[in-house]
Coordinates of C-alpha atoms and ligand atoms in Angstrom, one line a residue:
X5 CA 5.9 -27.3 -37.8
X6 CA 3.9 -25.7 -35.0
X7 CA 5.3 -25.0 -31.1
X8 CA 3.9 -28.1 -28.8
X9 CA 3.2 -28.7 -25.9
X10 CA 1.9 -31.0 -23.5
X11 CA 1.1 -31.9 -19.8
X12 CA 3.7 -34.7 -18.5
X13 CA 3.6 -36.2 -14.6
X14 CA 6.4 -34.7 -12.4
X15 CA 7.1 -38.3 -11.3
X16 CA 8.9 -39.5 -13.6
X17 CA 6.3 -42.2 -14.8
X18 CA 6.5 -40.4 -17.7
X19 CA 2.4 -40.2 -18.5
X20 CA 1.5 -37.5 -20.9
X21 CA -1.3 -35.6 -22.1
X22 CA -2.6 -33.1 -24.6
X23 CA -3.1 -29.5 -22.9
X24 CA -6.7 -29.3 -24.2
X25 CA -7.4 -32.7 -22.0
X26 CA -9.7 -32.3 -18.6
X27 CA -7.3 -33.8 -16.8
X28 CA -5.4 -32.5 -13.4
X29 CA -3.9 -35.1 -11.8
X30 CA -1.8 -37.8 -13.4
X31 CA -4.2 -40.8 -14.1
X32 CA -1.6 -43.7 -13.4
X33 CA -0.1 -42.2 -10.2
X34 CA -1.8 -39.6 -8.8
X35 CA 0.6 -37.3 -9.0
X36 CA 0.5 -33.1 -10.1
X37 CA 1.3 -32.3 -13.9
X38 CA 3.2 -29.9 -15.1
X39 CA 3.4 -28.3 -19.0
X40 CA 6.3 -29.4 -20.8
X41 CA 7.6 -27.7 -24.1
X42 CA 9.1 -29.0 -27.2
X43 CA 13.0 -27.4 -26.4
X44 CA 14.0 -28.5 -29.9
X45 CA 12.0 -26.3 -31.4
X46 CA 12.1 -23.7 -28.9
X47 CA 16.1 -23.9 -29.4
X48 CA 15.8 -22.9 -33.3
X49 CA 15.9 -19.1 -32.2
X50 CA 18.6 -18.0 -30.6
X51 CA 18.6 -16.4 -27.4
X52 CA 19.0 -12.7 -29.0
X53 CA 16.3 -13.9 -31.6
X54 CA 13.8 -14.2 -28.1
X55 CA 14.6 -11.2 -26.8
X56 CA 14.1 -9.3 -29.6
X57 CA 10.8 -10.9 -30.8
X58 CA 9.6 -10.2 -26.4
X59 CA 11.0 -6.4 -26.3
X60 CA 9.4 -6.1 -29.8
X61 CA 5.7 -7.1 -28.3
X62 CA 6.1 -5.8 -24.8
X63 CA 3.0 -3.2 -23.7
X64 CA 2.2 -3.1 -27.8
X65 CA -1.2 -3.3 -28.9
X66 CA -0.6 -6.2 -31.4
X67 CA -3.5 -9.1 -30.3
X68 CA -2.5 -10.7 -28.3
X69 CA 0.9 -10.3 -27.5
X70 CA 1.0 -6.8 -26.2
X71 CA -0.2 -9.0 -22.7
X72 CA 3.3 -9.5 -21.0
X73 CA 1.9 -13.1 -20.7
X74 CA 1.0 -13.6 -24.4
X75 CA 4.3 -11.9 -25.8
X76 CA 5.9 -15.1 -24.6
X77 CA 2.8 -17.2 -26.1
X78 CA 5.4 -19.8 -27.7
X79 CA 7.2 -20.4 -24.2
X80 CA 3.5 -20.3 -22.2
X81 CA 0.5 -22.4 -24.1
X82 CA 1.3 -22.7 -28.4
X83 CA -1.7 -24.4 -28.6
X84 CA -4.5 -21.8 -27.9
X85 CA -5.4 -20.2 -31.2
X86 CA -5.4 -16.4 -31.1
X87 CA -9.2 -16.1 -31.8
X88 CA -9.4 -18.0 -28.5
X89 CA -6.9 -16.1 -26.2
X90 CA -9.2 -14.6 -23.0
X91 CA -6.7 -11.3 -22.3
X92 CA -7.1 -8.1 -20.2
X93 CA -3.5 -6.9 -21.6
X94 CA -1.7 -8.5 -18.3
X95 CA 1.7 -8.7 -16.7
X96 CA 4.0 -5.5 -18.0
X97 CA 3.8 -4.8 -14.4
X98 CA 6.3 -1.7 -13.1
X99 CA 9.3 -2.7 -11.1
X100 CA 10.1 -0.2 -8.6
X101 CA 13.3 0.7 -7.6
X102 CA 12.3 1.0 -3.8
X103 CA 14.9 3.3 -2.9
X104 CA 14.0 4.7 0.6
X105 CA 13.0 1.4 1.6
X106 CA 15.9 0.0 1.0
X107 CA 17.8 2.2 2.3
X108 CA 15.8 2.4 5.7
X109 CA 16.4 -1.6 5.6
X110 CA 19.8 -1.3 4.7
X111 CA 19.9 -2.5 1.3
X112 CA 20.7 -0.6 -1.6
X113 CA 18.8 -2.9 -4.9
X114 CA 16.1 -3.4 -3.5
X115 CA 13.0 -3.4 -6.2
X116 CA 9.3 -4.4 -5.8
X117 CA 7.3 -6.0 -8.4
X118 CA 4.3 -5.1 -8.3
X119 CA 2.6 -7.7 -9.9
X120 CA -0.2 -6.4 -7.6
X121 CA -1.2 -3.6 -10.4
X122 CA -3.4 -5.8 -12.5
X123 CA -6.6 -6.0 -13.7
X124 CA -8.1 -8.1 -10.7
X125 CA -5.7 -6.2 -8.4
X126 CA -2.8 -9.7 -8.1
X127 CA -1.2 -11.7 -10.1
X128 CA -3.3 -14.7 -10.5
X129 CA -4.3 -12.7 -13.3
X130 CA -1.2 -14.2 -15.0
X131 CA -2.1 -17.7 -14.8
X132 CA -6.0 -17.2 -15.4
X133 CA -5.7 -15.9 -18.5
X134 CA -4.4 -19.1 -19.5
X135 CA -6.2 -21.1 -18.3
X136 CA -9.8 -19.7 -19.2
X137 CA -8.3 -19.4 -23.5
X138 CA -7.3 -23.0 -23.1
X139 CA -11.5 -23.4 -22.2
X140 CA -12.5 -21.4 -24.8
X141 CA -10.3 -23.1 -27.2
X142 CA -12.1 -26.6 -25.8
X143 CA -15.5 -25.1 -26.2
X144 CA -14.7 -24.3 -29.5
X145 CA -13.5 -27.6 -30.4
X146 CA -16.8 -29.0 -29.3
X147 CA -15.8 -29.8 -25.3
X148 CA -18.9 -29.9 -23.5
X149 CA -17.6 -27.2 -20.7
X150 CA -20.5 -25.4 -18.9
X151 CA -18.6 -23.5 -16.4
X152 CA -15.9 -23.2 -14.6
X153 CA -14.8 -23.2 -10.6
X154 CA -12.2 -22.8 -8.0
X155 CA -12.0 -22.2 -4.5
X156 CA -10.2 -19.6 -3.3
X157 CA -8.5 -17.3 -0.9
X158 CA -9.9 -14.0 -2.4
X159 CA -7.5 -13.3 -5.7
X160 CA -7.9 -16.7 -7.7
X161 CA -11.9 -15.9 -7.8
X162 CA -11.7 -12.6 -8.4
X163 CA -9.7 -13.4 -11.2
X164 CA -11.2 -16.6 -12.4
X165 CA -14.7 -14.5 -12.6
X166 CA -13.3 -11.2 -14.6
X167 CA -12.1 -13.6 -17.1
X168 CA -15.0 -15.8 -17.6
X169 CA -17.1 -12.3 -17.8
X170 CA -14.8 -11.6 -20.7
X171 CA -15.7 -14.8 -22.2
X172 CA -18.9 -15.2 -21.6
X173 CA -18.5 -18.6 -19.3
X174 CA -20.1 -19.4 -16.0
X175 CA -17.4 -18.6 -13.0
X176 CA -18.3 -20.5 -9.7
X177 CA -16.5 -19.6 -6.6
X178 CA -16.4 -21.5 -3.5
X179 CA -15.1 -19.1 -0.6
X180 CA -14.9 -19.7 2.9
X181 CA -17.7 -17.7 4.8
X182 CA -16.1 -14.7 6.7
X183 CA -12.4 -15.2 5.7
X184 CA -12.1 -12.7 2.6
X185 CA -12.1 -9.1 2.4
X186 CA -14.8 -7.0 1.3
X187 CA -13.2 -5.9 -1.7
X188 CA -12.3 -9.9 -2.9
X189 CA -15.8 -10.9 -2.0
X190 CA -17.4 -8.1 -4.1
X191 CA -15.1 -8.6 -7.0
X192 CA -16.6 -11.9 -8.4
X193 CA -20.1 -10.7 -7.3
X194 CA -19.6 -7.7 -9.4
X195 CA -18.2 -10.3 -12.6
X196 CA -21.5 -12.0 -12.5
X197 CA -20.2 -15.2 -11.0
X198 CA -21.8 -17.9 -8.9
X199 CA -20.0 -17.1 -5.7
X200 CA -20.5 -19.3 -3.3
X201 CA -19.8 -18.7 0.9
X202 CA -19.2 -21.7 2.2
X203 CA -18.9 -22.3 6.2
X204 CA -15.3 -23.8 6.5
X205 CA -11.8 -22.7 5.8
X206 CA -9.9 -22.6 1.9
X207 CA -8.8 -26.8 2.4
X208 CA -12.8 -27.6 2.8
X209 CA -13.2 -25.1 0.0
X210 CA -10.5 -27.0 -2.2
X211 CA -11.9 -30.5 -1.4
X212 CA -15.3 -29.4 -1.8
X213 CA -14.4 -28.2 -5.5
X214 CA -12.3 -31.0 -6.8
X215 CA -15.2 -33.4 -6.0
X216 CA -17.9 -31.2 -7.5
X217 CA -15.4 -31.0 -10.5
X218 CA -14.5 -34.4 -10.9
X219 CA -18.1 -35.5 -10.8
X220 CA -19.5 -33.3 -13.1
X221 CA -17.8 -31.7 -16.4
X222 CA -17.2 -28.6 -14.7
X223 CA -13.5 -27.7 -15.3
X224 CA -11.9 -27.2 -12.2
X225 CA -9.2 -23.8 -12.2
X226 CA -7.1 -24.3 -8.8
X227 CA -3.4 -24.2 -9.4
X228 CA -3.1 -28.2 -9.3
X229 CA -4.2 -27.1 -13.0
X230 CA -1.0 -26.4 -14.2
X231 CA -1.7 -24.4 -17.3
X232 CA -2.1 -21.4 -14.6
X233 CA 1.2 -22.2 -13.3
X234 CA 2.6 -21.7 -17.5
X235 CA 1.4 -17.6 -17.3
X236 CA 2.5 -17.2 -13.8
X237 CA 6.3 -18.6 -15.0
X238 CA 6.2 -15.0 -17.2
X239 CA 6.9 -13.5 -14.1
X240 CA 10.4 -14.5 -14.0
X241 CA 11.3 -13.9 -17.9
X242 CA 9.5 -10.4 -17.4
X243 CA 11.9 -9.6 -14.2
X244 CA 14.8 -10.4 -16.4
X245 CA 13.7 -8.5 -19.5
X246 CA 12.2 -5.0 -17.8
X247 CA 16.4 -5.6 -16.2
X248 CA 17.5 -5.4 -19.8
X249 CA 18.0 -9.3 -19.5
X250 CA 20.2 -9.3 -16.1
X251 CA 19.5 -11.5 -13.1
X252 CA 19.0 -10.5 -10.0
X253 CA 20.4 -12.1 -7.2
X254 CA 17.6 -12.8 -4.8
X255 CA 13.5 -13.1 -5.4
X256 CA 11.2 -13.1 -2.6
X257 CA 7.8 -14.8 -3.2
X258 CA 5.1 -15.0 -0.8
X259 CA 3.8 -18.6 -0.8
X260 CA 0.9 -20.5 0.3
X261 CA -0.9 -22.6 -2.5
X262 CA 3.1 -22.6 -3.6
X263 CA 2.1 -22.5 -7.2
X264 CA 4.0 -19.2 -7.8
X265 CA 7.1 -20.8 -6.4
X266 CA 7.1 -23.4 -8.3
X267 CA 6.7 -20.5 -11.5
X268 CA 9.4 -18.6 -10.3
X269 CA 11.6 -21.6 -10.8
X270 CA 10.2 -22.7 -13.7
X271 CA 10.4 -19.5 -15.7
X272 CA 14.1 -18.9 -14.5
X273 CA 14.7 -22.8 -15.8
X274 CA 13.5 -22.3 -19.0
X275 CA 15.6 -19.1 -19.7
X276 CA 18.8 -21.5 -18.7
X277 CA 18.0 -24.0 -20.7
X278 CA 17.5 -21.7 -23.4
X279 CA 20.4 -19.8 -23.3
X280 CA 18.5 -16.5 -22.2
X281 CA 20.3 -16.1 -18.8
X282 CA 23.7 -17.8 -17.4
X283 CA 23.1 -17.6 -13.8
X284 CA 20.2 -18.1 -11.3
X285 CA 19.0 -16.7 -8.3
X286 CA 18.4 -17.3 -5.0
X287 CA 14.7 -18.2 -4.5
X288 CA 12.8 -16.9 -0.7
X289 CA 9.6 -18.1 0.0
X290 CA 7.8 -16.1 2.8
X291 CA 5.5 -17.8 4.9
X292 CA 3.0 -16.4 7.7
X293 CA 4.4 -18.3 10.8
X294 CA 0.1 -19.0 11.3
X295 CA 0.2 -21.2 7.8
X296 CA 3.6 -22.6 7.6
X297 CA 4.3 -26.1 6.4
X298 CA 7.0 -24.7 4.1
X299 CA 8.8 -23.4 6.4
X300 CA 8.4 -26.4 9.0
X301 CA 9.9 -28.4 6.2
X302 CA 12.9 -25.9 5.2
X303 CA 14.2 -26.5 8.8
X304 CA 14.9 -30.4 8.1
X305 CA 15.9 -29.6 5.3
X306 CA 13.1 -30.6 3.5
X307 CA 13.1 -34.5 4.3
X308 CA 10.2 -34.7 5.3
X309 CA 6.7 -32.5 4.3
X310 CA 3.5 -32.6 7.0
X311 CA 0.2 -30.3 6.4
X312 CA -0.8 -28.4 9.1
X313 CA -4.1 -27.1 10.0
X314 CA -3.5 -23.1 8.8
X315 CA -4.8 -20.4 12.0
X316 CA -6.2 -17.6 11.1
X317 CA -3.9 -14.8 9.7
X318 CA -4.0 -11.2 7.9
X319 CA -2.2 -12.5 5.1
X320 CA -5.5 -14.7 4.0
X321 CA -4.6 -15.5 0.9
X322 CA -1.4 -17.4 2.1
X323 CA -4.0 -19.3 4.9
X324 CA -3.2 -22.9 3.8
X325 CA -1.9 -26.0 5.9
X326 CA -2.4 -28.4 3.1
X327 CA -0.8 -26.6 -0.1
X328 CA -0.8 -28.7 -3.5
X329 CA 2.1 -27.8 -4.9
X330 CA 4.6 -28.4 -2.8
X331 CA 7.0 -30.7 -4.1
X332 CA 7.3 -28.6 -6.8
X333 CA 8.1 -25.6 -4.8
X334 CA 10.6 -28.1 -2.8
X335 CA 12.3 -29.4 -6.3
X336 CA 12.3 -25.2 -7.4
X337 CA 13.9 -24.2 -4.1
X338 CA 16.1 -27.1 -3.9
X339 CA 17.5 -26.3 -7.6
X340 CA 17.8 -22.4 -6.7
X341 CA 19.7 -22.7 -3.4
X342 CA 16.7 -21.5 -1.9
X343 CA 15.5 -20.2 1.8
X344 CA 12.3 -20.5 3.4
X345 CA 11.6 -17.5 5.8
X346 CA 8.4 -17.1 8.0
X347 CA 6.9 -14.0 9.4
X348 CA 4.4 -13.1 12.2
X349 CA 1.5 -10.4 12.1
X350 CA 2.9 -8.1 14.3
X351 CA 6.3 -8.6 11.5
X352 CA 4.2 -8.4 8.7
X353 CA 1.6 -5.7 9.5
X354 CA 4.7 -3.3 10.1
X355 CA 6.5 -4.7 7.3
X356 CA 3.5 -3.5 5.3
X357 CA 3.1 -0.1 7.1
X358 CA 7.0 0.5 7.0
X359 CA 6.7 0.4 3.3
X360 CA 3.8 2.3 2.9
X361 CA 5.1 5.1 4.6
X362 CA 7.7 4.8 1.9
X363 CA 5.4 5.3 -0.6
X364 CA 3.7 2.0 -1.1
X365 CA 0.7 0.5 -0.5
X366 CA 1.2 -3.1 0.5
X367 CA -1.2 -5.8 0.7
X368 CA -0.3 -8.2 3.9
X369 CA 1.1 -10.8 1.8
X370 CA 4.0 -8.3 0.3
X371 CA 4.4 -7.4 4.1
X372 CA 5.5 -11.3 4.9
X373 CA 8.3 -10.9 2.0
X374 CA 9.2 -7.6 3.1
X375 CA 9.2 -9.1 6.7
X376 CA 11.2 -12.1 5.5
X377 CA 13.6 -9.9 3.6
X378 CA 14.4 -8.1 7.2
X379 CA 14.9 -11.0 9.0
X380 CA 16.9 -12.9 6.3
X381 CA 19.3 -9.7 6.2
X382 CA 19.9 -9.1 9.8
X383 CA 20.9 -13.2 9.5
X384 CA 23.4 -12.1 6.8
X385 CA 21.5 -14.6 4.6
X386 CA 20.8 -11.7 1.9
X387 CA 24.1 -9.4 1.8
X388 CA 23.2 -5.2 1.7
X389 CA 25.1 -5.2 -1.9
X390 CA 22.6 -7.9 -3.8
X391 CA 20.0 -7.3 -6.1
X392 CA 16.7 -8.1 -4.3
X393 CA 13.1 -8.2 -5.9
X394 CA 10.1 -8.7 -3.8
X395 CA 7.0 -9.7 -5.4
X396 CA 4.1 -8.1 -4.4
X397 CA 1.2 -10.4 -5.3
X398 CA -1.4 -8.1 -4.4
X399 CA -2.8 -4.5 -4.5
X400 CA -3.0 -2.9 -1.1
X401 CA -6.5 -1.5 -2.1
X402 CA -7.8 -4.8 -1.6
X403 CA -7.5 -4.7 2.1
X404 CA -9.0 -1.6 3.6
X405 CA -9.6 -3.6 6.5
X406 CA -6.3 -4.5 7.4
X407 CA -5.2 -0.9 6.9
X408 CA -7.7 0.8 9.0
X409 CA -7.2 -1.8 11.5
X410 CA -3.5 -1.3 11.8
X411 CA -4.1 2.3 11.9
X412 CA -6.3 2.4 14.4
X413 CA -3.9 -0.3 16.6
X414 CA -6.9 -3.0 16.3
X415 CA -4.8 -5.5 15.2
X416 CA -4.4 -8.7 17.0
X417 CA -1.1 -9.6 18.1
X418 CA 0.4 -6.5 16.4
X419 CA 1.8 -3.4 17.8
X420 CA 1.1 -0.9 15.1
X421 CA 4.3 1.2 15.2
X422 CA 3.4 3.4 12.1
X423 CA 0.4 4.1 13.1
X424 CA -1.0 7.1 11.1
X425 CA -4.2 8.6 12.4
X426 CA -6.3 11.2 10.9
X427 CA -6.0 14.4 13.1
X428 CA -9.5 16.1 13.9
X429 CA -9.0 19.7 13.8
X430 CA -11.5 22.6 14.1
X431 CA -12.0 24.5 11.3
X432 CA -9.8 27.2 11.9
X433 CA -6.5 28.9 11.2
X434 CA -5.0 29.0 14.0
X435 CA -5.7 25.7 15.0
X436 CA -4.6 24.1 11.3
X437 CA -1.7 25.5 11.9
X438 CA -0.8 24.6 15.1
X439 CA -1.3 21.1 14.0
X440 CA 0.6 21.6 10.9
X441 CA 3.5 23.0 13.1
X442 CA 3.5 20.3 15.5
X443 CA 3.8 17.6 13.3
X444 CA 6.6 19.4 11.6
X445 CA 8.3 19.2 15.0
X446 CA 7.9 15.7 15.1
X447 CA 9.5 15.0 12.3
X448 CA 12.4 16.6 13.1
X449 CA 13.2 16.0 16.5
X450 CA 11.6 12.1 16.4
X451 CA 12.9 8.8 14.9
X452 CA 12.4 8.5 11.4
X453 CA 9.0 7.1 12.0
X454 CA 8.0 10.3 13.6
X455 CA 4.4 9.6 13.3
X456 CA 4.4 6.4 15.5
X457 CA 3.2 6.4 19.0
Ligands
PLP1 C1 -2.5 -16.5 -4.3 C2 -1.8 -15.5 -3.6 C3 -0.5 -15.8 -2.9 C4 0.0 -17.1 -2.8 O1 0.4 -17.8 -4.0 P1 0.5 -19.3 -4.1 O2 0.7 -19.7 -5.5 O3 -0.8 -19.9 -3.5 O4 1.6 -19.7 -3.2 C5 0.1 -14.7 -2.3 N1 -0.4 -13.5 -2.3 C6 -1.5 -13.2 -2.9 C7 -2.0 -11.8 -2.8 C8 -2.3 -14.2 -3.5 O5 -3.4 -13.9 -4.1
ZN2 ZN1 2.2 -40.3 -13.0

């Protein structure tokens, strides 16, 4: 008997449908679906029977479960055939032990997971891959698909298009004009997608989309679609496994759409229930204080949840007022004992530049974890002796912009104090040196961050 799946409405009317279904939104209620598995049958193997069959697959070259997200195929999506699996070989991502971060923070476990160093440069490549095999597998069973669309911060499209490239199926990206970086703009371009700039902010993007979608049989790849949410959950179960199957006590998530919160969760449930792991961590979501309806909510306690209207911010891909998974990121962080921690630019821009000058090379979104994961320790909310892993959701080569910016001290609102800026020298001895010896000074008579102003 094969693995099944199916999507199921989280509330609790109880609708069902199959995963190859066009279908979003529960039909009776309204409400988000998520992918439920059959546990029974997962439950046949034993726990050390799973771990074994992962580590065997993990980084291999065996299609198509050397892809961290695909070596867990029987937990993510069964139901895709592997002739119809749409992979770039992702997750498998390193986990850094950041130790002079840490320790300039004051906590020695800190680790980074750099779900950033993928093939579209984030980790939406996790849930895309999913998502665009469970279309091929509908074209193939004779689904009238002709493309596909999302709108998008940056990440989502550049992975929605690199994916459909690989397939051979139409991408089209609504963006909001003027609110991307270079680098995410040129990505889809580059992929052959229909990229759309659109004059309004991601929630006219988003609206725009879904109506487009539901009026025509285009298949609509925003993270209400929770077959993305089913390769992101890998995250989790691939944190445990590269710790030789050990929880960590605390994991700090970025959040804005919320889908990857509501992963996290999901992934760490499903190792419970399945006798993987016998204790949970503490969940952080890290908001930018300009898009934070999270965190507005985390501070009554999450009785009550209001959209607001996101200002503009650095972090860009975390720019959303209205985000659509948010009871499922309230449900996750209500089950992990979880925090919600918010972080301005001039917090996150140094955040970012404080670890770079660690040896990193963080996008603005890693900054607002890193930024949270300050605050939350100076609270005593995160103890110096836990086990702390921030995910970084995005390559820092993605956002010259921002780096310059902060280098230069252009940044609104921020006070760039790791400013870095190149030293023009003329081309002589004597006068290299000088410079060489100077900065040598510096560093040893200044504070740490000797290169600051
Ligand atoms: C999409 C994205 C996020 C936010 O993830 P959500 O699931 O929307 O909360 C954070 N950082 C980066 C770099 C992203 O691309
Ligand atoms: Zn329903």
């Amino acid at each position: 008997m094969p693995y099944r799946a199916w999507f199921q409405c989280i509330s609790g009317c109880s609708e069902t449908y199959e995963l190859n279904e066009v279908v979003y939104q529960c039909k009776r209620c309204g409400d988000l679906l998520e992918v439920k598995h059959d546990m029974e049958k997962l439950h046949r193997h034993s726990p050390e029977q799973w771990k074994k069959l992962f580590d065997e697959r993990y980084r291999r070259t065996k299609w198509p479960y050397g892809s961290s997200v695909w070596g867990k195929k029987e937990w993510v999506c069964p139901t895709v055939s592997n002739d119809n699996v749409v992979s770039l070989y992702e997750g498998g991502s390193n986990l850094f032990w950041a130790e002079r971060l840490g320790r300039e923070m004051g906590i020695e476990d800190l680790w980074i997971k750099q779900c950033g160093n993928a093939h579209t440069g984030s980790f939406k490549d996790l849930g895309m891959t999913v998502l665009v095999s469970m279309v091929k597998q509908m074209i193939a069973d004779g689904k009238n698909i002709p493309a596909v669309a999302c709108a998008s911060t940056g990440d989502t499209s550049a992975a929605l298009a690199s994916y459909c490239a690989a397939a051979g199926i139409l991408a089209i990206v609504f963006l909001p004009k003027n609110k991307v970086s270079l680098a995410q703009l040129i990505q889809p371009i580059a992929n052959g997608a229909l990229t759309l700039s659109l004059d309004t902010d991601f929630d006219g993007c988003m609206k725009l989309v879904k109506e487009i979608c539901s009026k025509n049989n285009i298949y609509l790849a925003n993270s209400m679609n929770s077959l993305r949410i089913e390769g992101q959950k890998t995250v989790s179960i691939e944190i445990v496994q590269q710790f030789d199957w050990e929880v960590p006590d605390v994991v700090i998530v970025p959040g804005g759409n919320l889908g990857n919160t509501a992963a996290l969760g999901k992934g760490f449930l499903m190792m419970k229930e399945l006798g993987m792991i016998n204790k949970q961590p503490r969940i952080v979501c890290a908001q930018a204080a300009k898009a934070n309806p999270l965190y507005l909510s985390y501070l009554k306690d999450f009785r009550e949840f209001t959209p607001v209207k996101a200002q503009k911010t650095l972090a860009n891909a975390i720019q959303i007022g209205d985000p659509v998974s948010y009871k499922k990121a309230i449900n996750v962080l209500k089950t992990f004992n979880g925090i919600v921690e918010q972080a301005t630019e001039d917090e996150l821009a140094n955040a970012s530049a404080q670890a770079d000058k660690t040896g990193l090379f963080c996008c603005p979104h890693t900054g607002v974890a890193l930024a949270a994961l300050a605050k939350l320790l100076k609270k005593n909310m995160i103890r110096p002796d836990e086990r702390v892993v921030v995910i970084s959701t995005a390559h820092g080569l993605k956002f010259p912009e921002f780096k310059i910016s902060y280098h230069e001290n252009k940044l609104e609102e921020v006070n760039s104090r790791f400013a870095n800026l190149p030293v023009e020298v003329s081309p002589q001895y004597d006068a290299v040196r000088t410079t060489i010896y100077r900065k040598l000074e510096q560093m040893s008579s200044g504070p740490s961050n000797a290169a600051g102003k």
